[in-house]
CSV table of C-alpha atoms in Angstrom, one decimal:
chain,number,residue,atom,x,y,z
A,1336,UNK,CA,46.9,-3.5,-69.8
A,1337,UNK,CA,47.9,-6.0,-66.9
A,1338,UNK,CA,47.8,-4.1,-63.2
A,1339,UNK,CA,50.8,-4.2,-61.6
A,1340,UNK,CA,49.8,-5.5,-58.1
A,1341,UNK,CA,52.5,-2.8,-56.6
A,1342,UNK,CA,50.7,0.0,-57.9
A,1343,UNK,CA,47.3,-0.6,-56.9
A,1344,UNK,CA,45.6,2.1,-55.4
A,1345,UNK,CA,46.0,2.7,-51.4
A,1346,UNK,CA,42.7,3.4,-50.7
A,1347,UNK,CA,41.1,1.0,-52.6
A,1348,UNK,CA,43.6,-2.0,-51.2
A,1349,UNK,CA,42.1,0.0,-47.6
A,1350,UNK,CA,38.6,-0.3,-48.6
A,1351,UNK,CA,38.8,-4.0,-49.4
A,1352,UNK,CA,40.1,-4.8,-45.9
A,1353,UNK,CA,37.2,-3.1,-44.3
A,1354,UNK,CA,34.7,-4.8,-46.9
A,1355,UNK,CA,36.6,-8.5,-46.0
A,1356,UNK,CA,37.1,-8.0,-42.5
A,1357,UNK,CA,33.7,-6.8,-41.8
A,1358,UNK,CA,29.8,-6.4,-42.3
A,1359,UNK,CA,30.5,-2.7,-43.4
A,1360,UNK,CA,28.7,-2.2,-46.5
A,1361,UNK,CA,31.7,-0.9,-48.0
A,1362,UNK,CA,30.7,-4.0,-50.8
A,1363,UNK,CA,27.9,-2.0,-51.9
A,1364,UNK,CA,29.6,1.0,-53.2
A,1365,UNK,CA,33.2,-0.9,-53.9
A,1366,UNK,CA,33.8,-4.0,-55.9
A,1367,UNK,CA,38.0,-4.7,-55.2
A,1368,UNK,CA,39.2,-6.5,-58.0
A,1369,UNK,CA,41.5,-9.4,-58.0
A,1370,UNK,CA,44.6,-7.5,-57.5
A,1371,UNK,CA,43.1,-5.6,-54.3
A,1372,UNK,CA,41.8,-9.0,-52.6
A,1373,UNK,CA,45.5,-10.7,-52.2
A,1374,UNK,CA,46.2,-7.4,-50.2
A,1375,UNK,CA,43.5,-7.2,-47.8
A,1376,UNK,CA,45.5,-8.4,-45.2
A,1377,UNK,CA,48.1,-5.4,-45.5
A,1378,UNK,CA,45.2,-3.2,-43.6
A,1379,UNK,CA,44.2,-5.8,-41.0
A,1380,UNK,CA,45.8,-3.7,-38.0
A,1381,UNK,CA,43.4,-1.0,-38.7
A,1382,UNK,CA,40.6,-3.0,-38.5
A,1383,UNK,CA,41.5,-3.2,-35.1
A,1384,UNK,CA,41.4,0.5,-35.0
A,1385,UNK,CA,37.4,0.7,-35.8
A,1386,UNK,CA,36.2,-2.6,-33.5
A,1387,UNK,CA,38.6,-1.8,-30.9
A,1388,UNK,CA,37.6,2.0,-31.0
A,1389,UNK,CA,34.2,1.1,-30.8
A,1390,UNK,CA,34.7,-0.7,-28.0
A,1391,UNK,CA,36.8,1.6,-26.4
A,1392,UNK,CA,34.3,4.4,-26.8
A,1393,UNK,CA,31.5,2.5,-26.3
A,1394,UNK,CA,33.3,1.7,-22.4
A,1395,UNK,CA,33.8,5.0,-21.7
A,1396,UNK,CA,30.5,6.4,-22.9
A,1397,UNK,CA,28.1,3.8,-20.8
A,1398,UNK,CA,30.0,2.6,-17.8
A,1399,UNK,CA,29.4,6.2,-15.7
A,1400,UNK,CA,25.7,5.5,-16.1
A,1401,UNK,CA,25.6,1.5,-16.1
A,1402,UNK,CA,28.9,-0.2,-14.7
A,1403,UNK,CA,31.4,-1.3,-16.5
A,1404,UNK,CA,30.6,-5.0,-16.3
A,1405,UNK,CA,27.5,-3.9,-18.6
A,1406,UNK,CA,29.3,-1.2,-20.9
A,1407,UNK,CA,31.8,-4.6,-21.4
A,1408,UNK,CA,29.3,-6.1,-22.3
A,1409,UNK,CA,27.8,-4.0,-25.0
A,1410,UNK,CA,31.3,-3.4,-26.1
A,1411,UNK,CA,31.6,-6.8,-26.7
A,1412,UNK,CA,28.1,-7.2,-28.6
A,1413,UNK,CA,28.8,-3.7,-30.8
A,1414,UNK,CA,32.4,-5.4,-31.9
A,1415,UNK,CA,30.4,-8.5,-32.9
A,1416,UNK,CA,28.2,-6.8,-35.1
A,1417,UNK,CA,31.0,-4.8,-36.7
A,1418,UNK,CA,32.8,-7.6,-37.5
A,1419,UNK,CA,30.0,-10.0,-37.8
A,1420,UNK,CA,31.7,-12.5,-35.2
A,1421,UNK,CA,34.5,-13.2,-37.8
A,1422,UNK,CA,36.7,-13.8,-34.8
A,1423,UNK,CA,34.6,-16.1,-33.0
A,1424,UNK,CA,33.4,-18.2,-35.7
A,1425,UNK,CA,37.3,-19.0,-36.8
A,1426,UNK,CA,37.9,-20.0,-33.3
A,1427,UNK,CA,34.8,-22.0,-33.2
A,1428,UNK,CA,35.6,-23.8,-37.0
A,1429,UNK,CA,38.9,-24.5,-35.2
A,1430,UNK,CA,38.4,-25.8,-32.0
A,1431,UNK,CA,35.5,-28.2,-33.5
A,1432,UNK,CA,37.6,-29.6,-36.1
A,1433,UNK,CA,40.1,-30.3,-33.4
A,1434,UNK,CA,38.0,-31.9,-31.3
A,1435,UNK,CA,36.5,-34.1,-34.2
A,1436,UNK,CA,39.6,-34.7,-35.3
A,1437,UNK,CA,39.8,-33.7,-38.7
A,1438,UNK,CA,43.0,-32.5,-40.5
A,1439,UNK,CA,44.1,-32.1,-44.2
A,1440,UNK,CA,41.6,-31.5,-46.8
A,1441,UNK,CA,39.1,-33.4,-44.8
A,1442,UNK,CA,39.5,-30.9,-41.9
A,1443,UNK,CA,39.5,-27.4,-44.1
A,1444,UNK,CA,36.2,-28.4,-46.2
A,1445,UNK,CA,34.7,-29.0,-42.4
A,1446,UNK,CA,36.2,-25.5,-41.3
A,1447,UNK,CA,34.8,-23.8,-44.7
A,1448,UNK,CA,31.2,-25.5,-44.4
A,1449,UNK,CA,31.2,-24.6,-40.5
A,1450,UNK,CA,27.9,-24.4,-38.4
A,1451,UNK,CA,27.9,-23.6,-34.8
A,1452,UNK,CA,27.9,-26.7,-32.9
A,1453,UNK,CA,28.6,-27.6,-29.4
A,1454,UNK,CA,32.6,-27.5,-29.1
A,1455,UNK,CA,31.8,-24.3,-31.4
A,1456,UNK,CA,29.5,-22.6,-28.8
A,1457,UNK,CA,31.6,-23.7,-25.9
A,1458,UNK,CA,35.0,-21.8,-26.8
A,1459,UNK,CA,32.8,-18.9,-27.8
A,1460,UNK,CA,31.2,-18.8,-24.4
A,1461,UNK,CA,34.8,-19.0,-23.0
A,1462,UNK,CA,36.5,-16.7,-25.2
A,1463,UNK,CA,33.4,-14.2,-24.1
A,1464,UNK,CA,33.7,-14.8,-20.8
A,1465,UNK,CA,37.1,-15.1,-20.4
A,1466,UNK,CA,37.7,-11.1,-22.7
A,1467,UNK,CA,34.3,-9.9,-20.4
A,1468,UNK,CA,36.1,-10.7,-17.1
A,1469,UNK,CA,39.5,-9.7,-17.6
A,1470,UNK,CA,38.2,-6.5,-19.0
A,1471,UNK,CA,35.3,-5.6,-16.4
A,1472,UNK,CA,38.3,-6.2,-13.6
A,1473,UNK,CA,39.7,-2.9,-14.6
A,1474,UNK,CA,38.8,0.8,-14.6
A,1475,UNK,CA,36.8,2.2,-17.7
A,1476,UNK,CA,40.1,4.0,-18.9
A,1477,UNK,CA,41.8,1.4,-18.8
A,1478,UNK,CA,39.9,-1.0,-20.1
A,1479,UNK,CA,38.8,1.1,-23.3
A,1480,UNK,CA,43.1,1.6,-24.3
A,1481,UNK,CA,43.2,-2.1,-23.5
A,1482,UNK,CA,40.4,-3.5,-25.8
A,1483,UNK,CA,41.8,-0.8,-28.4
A,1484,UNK,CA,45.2,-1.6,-27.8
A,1485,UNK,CA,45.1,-5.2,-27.8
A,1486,UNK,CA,42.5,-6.0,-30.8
A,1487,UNK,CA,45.0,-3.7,-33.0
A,1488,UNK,CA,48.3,-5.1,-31.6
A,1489,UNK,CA,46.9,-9.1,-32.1
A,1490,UNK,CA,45.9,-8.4,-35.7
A,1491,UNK,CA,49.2,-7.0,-36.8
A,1492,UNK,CA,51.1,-10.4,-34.9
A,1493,UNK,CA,48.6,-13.1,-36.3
A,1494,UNK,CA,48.5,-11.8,-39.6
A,1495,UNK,CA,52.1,-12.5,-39.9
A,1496,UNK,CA,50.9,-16.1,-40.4
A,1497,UNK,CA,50.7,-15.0,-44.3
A,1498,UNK,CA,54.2,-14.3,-44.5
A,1499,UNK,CA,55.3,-18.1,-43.2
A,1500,UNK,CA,52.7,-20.0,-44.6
A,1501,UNK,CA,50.6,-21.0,-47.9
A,1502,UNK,CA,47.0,-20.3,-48.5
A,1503,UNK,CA,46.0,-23.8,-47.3
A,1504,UNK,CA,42.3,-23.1,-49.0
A,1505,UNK,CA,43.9,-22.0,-52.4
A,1506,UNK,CA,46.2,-25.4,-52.8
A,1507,UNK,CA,42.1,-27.4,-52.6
A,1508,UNK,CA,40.2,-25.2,-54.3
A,1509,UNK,CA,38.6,-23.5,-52.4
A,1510,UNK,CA,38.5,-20.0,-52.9
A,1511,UNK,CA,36.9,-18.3,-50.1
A,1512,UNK,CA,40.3,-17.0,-48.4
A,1513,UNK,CA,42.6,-15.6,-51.5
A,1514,UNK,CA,46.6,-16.3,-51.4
A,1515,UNK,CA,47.4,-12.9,-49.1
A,1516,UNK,CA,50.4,-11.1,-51.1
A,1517,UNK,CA,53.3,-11.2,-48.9
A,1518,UNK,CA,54.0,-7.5,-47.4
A,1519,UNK,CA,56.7,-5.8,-49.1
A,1520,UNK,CA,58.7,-3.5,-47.0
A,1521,UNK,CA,57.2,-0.4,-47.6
A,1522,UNK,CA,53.4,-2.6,-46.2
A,1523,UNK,CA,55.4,-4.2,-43.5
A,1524,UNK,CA,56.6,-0.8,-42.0
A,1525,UNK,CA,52.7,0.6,-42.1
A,1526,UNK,CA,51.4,-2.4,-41.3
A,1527,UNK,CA,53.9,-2.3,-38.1
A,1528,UNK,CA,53.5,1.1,-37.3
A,1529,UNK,CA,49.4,0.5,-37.7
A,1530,UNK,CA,49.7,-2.3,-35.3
A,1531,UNK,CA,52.1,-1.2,-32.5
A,1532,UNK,CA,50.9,2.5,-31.9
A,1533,UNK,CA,48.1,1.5,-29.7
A,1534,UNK,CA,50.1,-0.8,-27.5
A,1535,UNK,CA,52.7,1.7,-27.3
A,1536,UNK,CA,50.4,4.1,-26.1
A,1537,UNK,CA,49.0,1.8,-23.5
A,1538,UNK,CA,52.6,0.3,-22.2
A,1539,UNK,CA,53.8,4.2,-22.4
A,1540,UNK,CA,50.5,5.4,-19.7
A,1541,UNK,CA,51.1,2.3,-17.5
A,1542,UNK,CA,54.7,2.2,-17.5
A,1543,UNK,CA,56.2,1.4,-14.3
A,1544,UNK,CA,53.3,-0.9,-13.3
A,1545,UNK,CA,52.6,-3.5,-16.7
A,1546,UNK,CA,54.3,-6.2,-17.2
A,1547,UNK,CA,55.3,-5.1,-21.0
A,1548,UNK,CA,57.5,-8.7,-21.3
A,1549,UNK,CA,54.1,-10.4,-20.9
A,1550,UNK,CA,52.1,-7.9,-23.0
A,1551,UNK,CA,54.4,-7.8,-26.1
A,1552,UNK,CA,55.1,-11.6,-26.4
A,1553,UNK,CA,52.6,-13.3,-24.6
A,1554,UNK,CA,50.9,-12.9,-28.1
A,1555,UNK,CA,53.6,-13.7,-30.3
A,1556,UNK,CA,53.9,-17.2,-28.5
A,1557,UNK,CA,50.2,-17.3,-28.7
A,1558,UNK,CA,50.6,-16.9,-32.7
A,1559,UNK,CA,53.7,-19.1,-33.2
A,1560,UNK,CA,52.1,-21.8,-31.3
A,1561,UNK,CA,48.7,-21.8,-33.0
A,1562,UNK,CA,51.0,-21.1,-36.4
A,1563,UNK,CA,52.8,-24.7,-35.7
A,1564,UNK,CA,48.7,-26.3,-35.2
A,1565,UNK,CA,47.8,-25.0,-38.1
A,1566,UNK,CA,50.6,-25.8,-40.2
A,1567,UNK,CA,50.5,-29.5,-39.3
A,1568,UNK,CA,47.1,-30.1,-39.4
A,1569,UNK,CA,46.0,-27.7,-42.6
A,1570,UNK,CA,49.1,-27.0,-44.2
A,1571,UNK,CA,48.3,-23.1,-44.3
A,1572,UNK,CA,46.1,-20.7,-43.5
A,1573,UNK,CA,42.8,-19.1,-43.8
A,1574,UNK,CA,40.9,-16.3,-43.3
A,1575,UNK,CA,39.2,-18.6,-40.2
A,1576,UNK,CA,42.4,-20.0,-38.8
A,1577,UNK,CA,44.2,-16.5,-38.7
A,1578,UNK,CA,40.8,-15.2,-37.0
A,1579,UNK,CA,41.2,-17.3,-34.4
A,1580,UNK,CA,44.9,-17.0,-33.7
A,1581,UNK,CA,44.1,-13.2,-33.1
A,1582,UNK,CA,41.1,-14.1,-30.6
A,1583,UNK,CA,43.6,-16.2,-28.8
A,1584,UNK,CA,46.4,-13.5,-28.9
A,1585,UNK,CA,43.9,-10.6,-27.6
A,1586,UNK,CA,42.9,-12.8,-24.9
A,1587,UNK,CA,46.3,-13.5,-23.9
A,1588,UNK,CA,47.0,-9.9,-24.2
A,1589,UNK,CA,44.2,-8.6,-21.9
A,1590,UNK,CA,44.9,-11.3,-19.4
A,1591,UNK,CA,48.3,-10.1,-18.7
A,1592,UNK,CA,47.1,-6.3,-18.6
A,1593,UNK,CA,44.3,-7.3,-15.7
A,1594,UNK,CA,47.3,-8.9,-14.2
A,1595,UNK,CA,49.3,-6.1,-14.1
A,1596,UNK,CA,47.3,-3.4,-12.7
C-alpha cells in the first residue's frame, strides 16, 4: 500500500532532518525512506536548536576560565563538527561559482562537484571571522542566546526558499538535494513556532535596548535577496544554496545584535 506522505511518522520525518542536516549518526540506526526525505526541511529550525545550543553552552561553560574570544572560538569549531560545515561549504560552492561565473546547469554541476578553492576559503575565513567578532564583542550571556537565537531564527527564514522556488538539482538530475514538500499549515505553524521562540526570547531579555526592526528583517532581506541570485542564476534551490542563505542571514542577525548592545 502506497504511504500517504501526510501521514508519515513525526519522528521519523524528525530523525531524517538530523541525519541530512548533520554528521549525527542518526544514518546508522535510521534509513528515511523516500516519503521522509522531501520533508526534511520541515525540522530545519530545530537543527538550529542542537548547533546553536552547543554553542551557546559551550560559551558559557569555557569563557569564565578562557575568555570569551576563545570559548567563541571553540563554539564555532564544535558547530562545525556537528554539522560538518554544511553551512560553510554552501557559501563557499556559491560564492566560487559566482566569481567563476557559472550559472544554469553549468553552474549547479560546479556547485554539486565543489572542492574548496580559493574564493571558497576566502568567504569562509570571512564568514568566521566576521560571526567570531561580532560574537566575542559581547558578554558570554549574551552571546550564547544570540548564537542560539540566531542560527534557529535564520533556518526557519531561509528555508522558506522551498516554498517559492523548484528543486533546481531535481529539474538536471541530480539527485543529491530531493524536491522539499511544501509545508502544509499544520508544518508551517511548528516550523514557525520552532524558529521564532529563540529570537523571541532574546528580543523579550533585551527589550528596550535591540534594535528588533534590524534583528527580525535584516534576515528576511538577506534571504529575499540571495532567493532573487539564486533564482536567476540556478533556477531553484539546493541543499548548498539554502545553506548559504542561512550563513548570510545569521551573520546579518548577529551583526545587528553587537550593534545594539
Amino acid at each position: 500500500m502506497k504511504t500517504d506522505i501526510n501521514q508519515t511518522n513525526f519522528a521519523c520525518r524528525m530523525l531524517t532532518s538530523f541525519m541530512r542536516f548533520t554528521s549525527l549518526p542518526v544514518g546508522k540506526v535510521f534509513t528515511p525512506s523516500a516519503a521522509y526525505e522531501v520533508r526534511a526541511m520541515e525540522f530545519w529550525p530545530l537543527v538550529g536548536w542542537l548547533s546553536g545550543g552547543i554553542c551557546a553552552g559551550a560559551i558559557m561553560l569555557l569563557s569564565p576560565w578562557l575568555g570569551l574570544p576563545v570559548a567563541v572560538g571553540i563554539a564555532m569549531a564544535l558547530r562545525c563538527c556537528v554539522l560538518g560545515m554544511r553551512n560553510e561549504t554552501g557559501a563557499a560552492a556559491l560564492f566560487s561559482t559566482i566569481v567563476n561565473r557559472k550559472t544554469g546547469q553549468e553552474g549547479l554541476e560546479r556547485m554539486e562537484k565543489y572542492a574548496f578553492d580559493a574564493p571558497g576559503a576566502l568567504i569562509t575565513i570571512v564568514a568566521w571571522g566576521a560571526l567570531w567578532w561580532t560574537l566575542s564583542t559581547m558578554d558570554a550571556p549574551s552571546a550564547a542566546i544570540t548564537i542560539l537565537a540566531a542560527d534557529t531564527y535564520t533556518r526557519m527564514v531561509s528555508g522558506q526558499a522551498i516554498q517559492f522556488m523548484p528543486c533546481a538539482t531535481a529539474r538536471i538530475g541530480i539527485g543529491t538535494t530531493p524536491p522539499y514538500a511544501k509545508l502544509s499549515t499544520m508544518a508551517g505553524v511548528i516550523y514557525f513556532v520552532v524558529g521564532i521562540i529563540p529570537i523571541a526570547v532574546l528580543l523579550w531579555i533585551g527589550s528596550g535596548n535591540l534594535r528588533w526592526d534590524l534583528i527580525i528583517f535584516g534576515p528576511c532581506l538577506v534571504m529575499y535577496f540571495m532567493y532573487l541570485l539564486t533564482w536567476r542564476r540556478f533556477g531553484g534551490y539546493t541543499d548548498k544554496t539554502i545553506a548559504a542563505m542561512q550563513l548570510a542571514a545569521e551573520l546579518v542577525c548577529c551583526a545587528f545584535v553587537a550593534m545594539s548592545v
